[in-house]
Amino acid sequence: MRKAVSVIVRGRVQGVGFRPYVYQLSKQLGLSGTVQNNMDGVHIVWEGENAAIEKAIAHLSTEKPRLARIDYVSSKFVAVNQRTGFRIIESDRDGKSALVIPVDAAVCDDCLDEMRDPHNPRYRYPFINCTQCGPRYTIIEGLPYDRPFTSMKQFQMCPRCRNEYTNPMNRRHHAQPIACASCGPELSLLSMNGQTTAKGEEALTLAVQALEAGKIVAVKGIGGYHLACDASNLQSVERLRARKQRPSKPLAIMAPLEHVRRIAVLSREEEALLTSPAAPIVLLNKSAAFSDYLPELIAPGMQTIGVMLPYSPLHHLLFDDGAYSYLVMTSANPSGLPMLYKDQQAVDYLSGIADFVLTHNREIVNPIDDSVVRVSSHAPLFLRRARGYVPDPIQSLENVDGIVALGGQLKNTFSLGRNHQIFVGPHLGNLSDVRSLDHYEKTLSHLSKWMGVTFQTIALDAHPLYSYREITGKWPLPMVQVQHHHAHMVSCMAENGLSEPCLGIILDGTGYGTDGAIWGFEVLYGNAGQCRRLGHLRYTPLPGGDRAVREPWRNAAAMLVALLGDSGEKLAEQLFPEKREALPIIFRMAEKQINSPLAGTCGRLFDAISAILGLCRVSTYDGEAAVRLSEAMDPYGKPVVAYPYEIRKKEKLEEADFSVMLKNIAEDRLSGLPSELLIRRFHETLVSALARMADLAAAQYPKSKRRIVLSGGSMNNPYLSSRLNDRLVDHGFTVYTHHLLPSGDGGLSLGQINIAAQWIKPGAGVLHNGCASFEK
């Protein structure tokens, strides 16, 4: 029997070859009708035999294109109009957007084969792409995703490209960045005074020669500029570090897969991540042969190395032509500032850093950084969620429509709510600089406009001095202030679909507490609606505030004297003899609490141990002390016993006191015991104490059903998070961790938006910074 249906498909279904797929499917099944992009997704009208229609609908989800993701399919019968043939019709831009913006994808194998085929029209073309690969989010100016609303609109298609673009049976049908050497973007090589010295093939040849000669080349990629140099050339790496004033922070490298296998230990899961369309940076353990190929200066003192495969056609050409096997490929922007993505920016800032700029005339509309992922024993762990993943939505149990969550101050991301979808924005870094704040505001404005989100409620961190408070005055809207660690907890709950109250262990470096202290070692109970603090780390002073964070020896000295008194002073003098003149000032500041806020954070505890063990006494980048302590850990060492510690009740809260542990570590260090042993015992002490605090919390709140979430930036420590997970499971807990967003502040906005959704419900009442009392 002949029928007709109207089908709506939502999800990542634009810019991924979905309409050509529907066209070819319709032809195969003998169906007539139309397929159209609109502001709601993709609209299909099918007319034909009922059995064929049912088969076509089933195929939508099971045989979709490589980059497509189906979130929702609805169908209804409509009038039979004796339609003939099947057509792809012009997009409809009317109505409110319900679209999912497509993500940028690494170049596919089919395109690479063509690029390397001397008989192909796109032989050696650095911008080859199709419906299954290439730039998406980074070139979009408006929706729906059609060429006139991208930065490719300036390139008039040649007859050959036009024919492929309009042919529904071609794999480049409606590939919006479609181009070739005759009609598309072109490479240029710039000198550092901004003059064009070469174009096209010559530009590529000269850039490769410069890299082979040890020069530093700024390379314009899909989302912004990288600084590149031959990673195996020690002098080149030294020059890059000196010019960029980046003495020790690890540098990411890029290499073909066969070369990655030589310098890193590669699991099946890690290889799958490296070769995925997202093509993130993956943190890998160095192989025993690492030093045979690369200098230690790439990642000094580290057991791991950040690696990505070539993901753009230009990257592949750089390796095809060059005599090198590994390139440093690090972000060109100043630390903490927005991505460099415009030519003039690159020339202005990189003068004195780069020797050449390899650029092109395809404009980057939306800059984005590389994603960074680590594969843990329990789940992929995002350290930075950006290119290849943003702006894919996360489904919400709650209606979050119109809520915007502003995230944190560091490692910032924001979140936008649309119905039951949450769009977490790109990694935007540190908002302390006015340039970062301006970029933040523009990115938020653009993404909310494309998503059709009208702000109705603002969710933000309760910290009164976060920079984005400067721009909230432009929005005369209800504002929900969310306590930092409550947001961390709910972020992890939201990722795992949890809504009923549970327990949470939140470990990080800094979070504004409701008592005025700096929190970051928290045991909590609650959900998005309410939360109660159950336990924390004993507070110690931070002399100089942020300066103690940048100089961990200050933090360590203050912690020793605050916890151990006179004996702590003596230990500090022995541990830091080069600071003998400054130590009395630190002791006095700590004792009198002069410019010394009280803090109880896991991050600062890690800093102190790192300084005591001589691993990092002055940080040259954010989190260096904790990273070095984590990297010095041997996860396969012999079992050790925990140091002594205390868990005691103070003002109705469980307080972890590591005074004795700190004393023992300092004395063991001075007696010459191996640092690796002390680090293992330190980690074991933390795990033991946290498991004990979790047991006490579960006994206090049996309604938690021993479900517990782990969150906060300190969970980036793979040994700590894995060991804690295992110990809690041994204690009968069901443990939930992050797998969609970073456990650090990059995931904060997801928690904020879910908390705000509860607080604005009718009858929700007034809660105090996310730490209201919760009935047992």
Short mmCIF file of C-alpha atoms in Angstrom, two decimals, residues 282-511:
data_model
loop_
_atom_site.label_atom_id
_atom_site.label_comp_id
_atom_site.label_asym_id
_atom_site.label_seq_id
_atom_site.Cartn_x
_atom_site.Cartn_y
_atom_site.Cartn_z
CA VAL A 282 46.43 11.94 23.80
CA LEU A 283 48.70 11.69 26.84
CA LEU A 284 50.80 8.56 26.39
CA ASN A 285 53.47 6.89 28.51
CA LYS A 286 56.93 7.30 27.06
CA SER A 287 58.50 4.13 25.71
CA ALA A 288 61.90 2.83 26.79
CA ALA A 289 63.22 4.01 23.40
CA PHE A 290 61.90 7.57 23.74
CA SER A 291 65.33 9.15 24.19
CA ASP A 292 66.59 7.41 21.04
CA TYR A 293 64.28 9.63 19.00
CA LEU A 294 63.46 12.76 21.01
CA PRO A 295 65.29 14.94 23.55
CA GLU A 296 64.17 14.93 27.18
CA LEU A 297 63.56 18.69 26.84
CA ILE A 298 60.29 17.95 25.03
CA ALA A 299 58.73 16.88 28.34
CA PRO A 300 61.40 17.23 31.04
CA GLY A 301 60.92 15.10 34.14
CA MET A 302 57.73 13.56 32.77
CA GLN A 303 56.80 9.93 32.22
CA THR A 304 54.18 10.96 29.67
CA ILE A 305 54.12 12.81 26.36
CA GLY A 306 51.23 14.59 24.65
CA VAL A 307 50.87 13.26 21.09
CA MET A 308 48.54 13.93 18.18
CA LEU A 309 48.49 12.61 14.65
CA PRO A 310 48.46 14.90 11.61
CA TYR A 311 44.77 15.81 11.31
CA SER A 312 44.62 18.31 8.45
CA PRO A 313 45.77 17.80 4.84
CA LEU A 314 48.41 20.49 5.39
CA HIS A 315 49.84 18.57 8.37
CA HIS A 316 50.12 15.43 6.25
CA LEU A 317 51.93 17.33 3.49
CA LEU A 318 54.42 18.73 6.00
CA PHE A 319 55.30 15.16 6.99
CA ASP A 320 55.14 13.74 3.45
CA ASP A 321 57.72 16.28 2.28
CA GLY A 322 59.94 16.69 5.35
CA ALA A 323 63.01 14.73 6.45
CA TYR A 324 61.81 14.86 10.09
CA SER A 325 59.57 12.30 11.84
CA TYR A 326 58.31 14.41 14.76
CA LEU A 327 57.22 18.04 15.02
CA VAL A 328 56.61 20.08 18.12
CA MET A 329 53.10 21.42 17.57
CA THR A 330 52.24 23.71 20.46
CA SER A 331 49.65 26.49 20.67
CA ALA A 332 51.13 29.79 19.52
CA ASN A 333 49.11 31.99 21.88
CA PRO A 334 50.58 33.37 25.10
CA SER A 335 49.81 31.15 28.09
CA GLY A 336 46.29 31.76 29.36
CA LEU A 337 45.31 34.04 26.46
CA PRO A 338 42.96 33.30 23.54
CA MET A 339 44.07 31.32 20.49
CA LEU A 340 45.94 33.24 17.82
CA TYR A 341 43.94 32.78 14.63
CA LYS A 342 44.37 35.93 12.53
CA ASP A 343 47.40 36.59 10.36
CA GLN A 344 48.16 40.04 11.71
CA GLN A 345 47.86 38.77 15.29
CA ALA A 346 50.33 36.02 14.48
CA VAL A 347 52.85 38.36 12.87
CA ASP A 348 52.56 40.94 15.67
CA TYR A 349 52.81 38.58 18.63
CA LEU A 350 55.16 35.99 17.16
CA SER A 351 57.80 38.48 16.02
CA GLY A 352 60.95 37.33 17.78
CA ILE A 353 59.46 33.86 18.40
CA ALA A 354 58.76 32.37 14.97
CA ASP A 355 61.01 32.62 11.92
CA PHE A 356 58.17 32.27 9.38
CA VAL A 357 54.38 32.12 9.26
CA LEU A 358 52.73 29.48 7.07
CA THR A 359 49.18 30.70 6.58
CA HIS A 360 46.21 30.51 4.21
CA ASN A 361 43.23 32.64 3.19
CA ARG A 362 40.44 30.46 4.58
CA GLU A 363 39.26 32.57 7.49
CA ILE A 364 38.90 30.98 10.92
CA VAL A 365 35.62 32.34 12.29
CA ASN A 366 35.61 30.42 15.57
CA PRO A 367 39.08 29.64 16.95
CA ILE A 368 39.42 26.47 19.00
CA ASP A 369 42.24 24.72 20.80
CA ASP A 370 43.23 21.07 20.52
CA SER A 371 41.45 18.64 22.82
CA VAL A 372 43.58 16.77 25.36
CA VAL A 373 42.57 13.29 26.56
CA ARG A 374 44.09 10.60 28.75
CA VAL A 375 42.91 6.99 28.73
CA SER A 376 42.59 5.78 32.32
CA SER A 377 41.82 2.29 33.58
CA HIS A 378 38.19 3.28 34.07
CA ALA A 379 37.26 5.72 31.29
CA PRO A 380 38.66 8.33 28.87
CA LEU A 381 39.57 11.39 30.90
CA PHE A 382 39.31 14.81 29.27
CA LEU A 383 41.87 17.35 30.38
CA ARG A 384 40.63 19.79 27.72
CA ARG A 385 37.49 19.37 25.62
CA ALA A 386 37.72 21.45 22.47
CA ARG A 387 38.37 20.68 18.77
CA GLY A 388 36.52 17.60 17.55
CA TYR A 389 34.05 17.58 20.45
CA VAL A 390 32.72 21.14 20.79
CA PRO A 391 29.91 22.06 20.47
CA ASP A 392 28.29 18.60 20.67
CA PRO A 393 25.46 18.76 23.25
CA ILE A 394 25.01 16.75 26.43
CA GLN A 395 21.49 15.53 27.11
CA SER A 396 19.92 16.77 30.34
CA LEU A 397 17.32 15.12 32.56
CA GLU A 398 15.97 18.59 33.30
CA ASN A 399 14.58 21.33 31.09
CA VAL A 400 17.45 23.83 31.06
CA ASP A 401 16.06 26.12 28.36
CA GLY A 402 17.37 29.69 28.55
CA ILE A 403 19.92 29.05 31.32
CA VAL A 404 23.50 30.14 30.70
CA ALA A 405 26.23 28.99 33.10
CA LEU A 406 29.42 31.05 33.09
CA GLY A 407 31.87 28.45 34.44
CA GLY A 408 35.03 29.28 36.41
CA GLN A 409 37.93 31.69 36.24
CA LEU A 410 40.58 29.21 35.07
CA LYS A 411 40.25 26.56 32.35
CA ASN A 412 36.94 28.22 31.60
CA THR A 413 34.06 26.82 29.62
CA PHE A 414 30.50 28.12 29.61
CA SER A 415 27.28 26.16 29.07
CA LEU A 416 24.07 27.05 27.23
CA GLY A 417 20.74 25.35 27.87
CA ARG A 418 18.24 24.64 25.10
CA ASN A 419 15.26 22.51 26.10
CA HIS A 420 16.90 19.28 27.35
CA GLN A 421 20.26 19.93 25.65
CA ILE A 422 23.35 21.49 27.23
CA PHE A 423 25.97 22.96 24.90
CA VAL A 424 29.33 23.24 26.64
CA GLY A 425 31.46 25.83 24.89
CA PRO A 426 35.13 25.56 23.88
CA HIS A 427 38.03 25.73 26.30
CA LEU A 428 38.67 29.46 26.86
CA GLY A 429 41.40 29.33 29.52
CA ASN A 430 42.17 32.02 32.08
CA LEU A 431 39.75 34.97 32.17
CA SER A 432 42.01 37.25 34.20
CA ASP A 433 43.24 39.13 31.13
CA VAL A 434 40.91 41.66 29.46
CA ARG A 435 41.65 40.10 26.05
CA SER A 436 40.46 36.72 27.32
CA LEU A 437 37.33 38.24 28.77
CA ASP A 438 36.55 39.98 25.47
CA HIS A 439 37.03 36.72 23.56
CA TYR A 440 34.84 34.95 26.13
CA GLU A 441 32.00 37.43 25.65
CA LYS A 442 32.17 37.20 21.84
CA THR A 443 32.24 33.39 21.82
CA LEU A 444 29.30 33.22 24.23
CA SER A 445 27.32 35.69 22.12
CA HIS A 446 28.00 33.86 18.85
CA LEU A 447 27.17 30.39 20.12
CA SER A 448 23.99 31.47 21.89
CA LYS A 449 22.81 33.22 18.71
CA TRP A 450 23.44 30.16 16.53
CA MET A 451 21.77 27.87 19.03
CA GLY A 452 18.74 30.14 19.27
CA VAL A 453 19.19 30.47 23.05
CA THR A 454 17.70 33.56 24.68
CA PHE A 455 19.18 34.13 28.14
CA GLN A 456 16.61 33.88 30.93
CA THR A 457 18.73 32.87 33.94
CA ILE A 458 22.45 33.27 34.66
CA ALA A 459 24.33 30.69 36.75
CA LEU A 460 27.76 31.68 38.02
CA ASP A 461 30.37 30.79 40.62
CA ALA A 462 29.82 32.25 44.07
CA HIS A 463 33.34 33.76 44.06
CA PRO A 464 32.77 37.55 44.22
CA LEU A 465 35.90 38.47 42.23
CA TYR A 466 35.63 36.32 39.11
CA SER A 467 36.28 38.47 36.05
CA TYR A 468 33.08 37.67 34.18
CA ARG A 469 31.08 39.49 36.83
CA GLU A 470 32.12 42.64 34.91
CA ILE A 471 29.91 41.66 31.97
CA THR A 472 26.92 40.28 33.87
CA GLY A 473 25.68 43.83 34.38
CA LYS A 474 24.63 43.79 30.72
CA TRP A 475 22.06 41.11 31.51
CA PRO A 476 19.31 42.31 33.88
CA LEU A 477 18.33 38.71 34.63
CA PRO A 478 17.96 36.47 37.68
CA MET A 479 21.36 35.18 38.79
CA VAL A 480 22.02 31.97 40.66
CA GLN A 481 25.31 31.87 42.59
CA VAL A 482 26.66 28.34 42.88
CA GLN A 483 29.30 27.11 45.31
CA HIS A 484 32.30 25.84 43.36
CA HIS A 485 32.47 22.27 44.66
CA HIS A 486 28.72 21.76 44.57
CA ALA A 487 29.00 22.52 40.86
CA HIS A 488 31.84 19.99 40.46
CA MET A 489 29.76 17.32 42.16
CA VAL A 490 26.63 17.93 40.10
CA SER A 491 28.67 18.06 36.88
CA CYS A 492 29.79 14.48 37.47
CA MET A 493 26.25 13.48 38.48
CA ALA A 494 24.84 14.99 35.28
CA GLU A 495 27.33 13.11 33.10
CA ASN A 496 26.20 9.87 34.71
CA GLY A 497 22.46 10.58 34.69
CA LEU A 498 22.19 10.79 38.50
CA SER A 499 19.51 12.95 40.09
CA GLU A 500 18.89 11.36 43.50
CA PRO A 501 21.15 12.51 46.38
CA CYS A 502 24.54 10.83 46.60
CA LEU A 503 27.98 11.42 48.11
CA GLY A 504 30.80 13.29 46.45
CA ILE A 505 34.56 13.60 46.92
CA ILE A 506 35.80 16.80 45.28
CA LEU A 507 39.55 17.43 45.14
CA ASP A 508 40.99 20.54 43.50
CA GLY A 509 43.25 23.53 43.95
CA THR A 510 41.01 26.50 44.68
CA GLY A 511 37.33 27.08 45.29
#
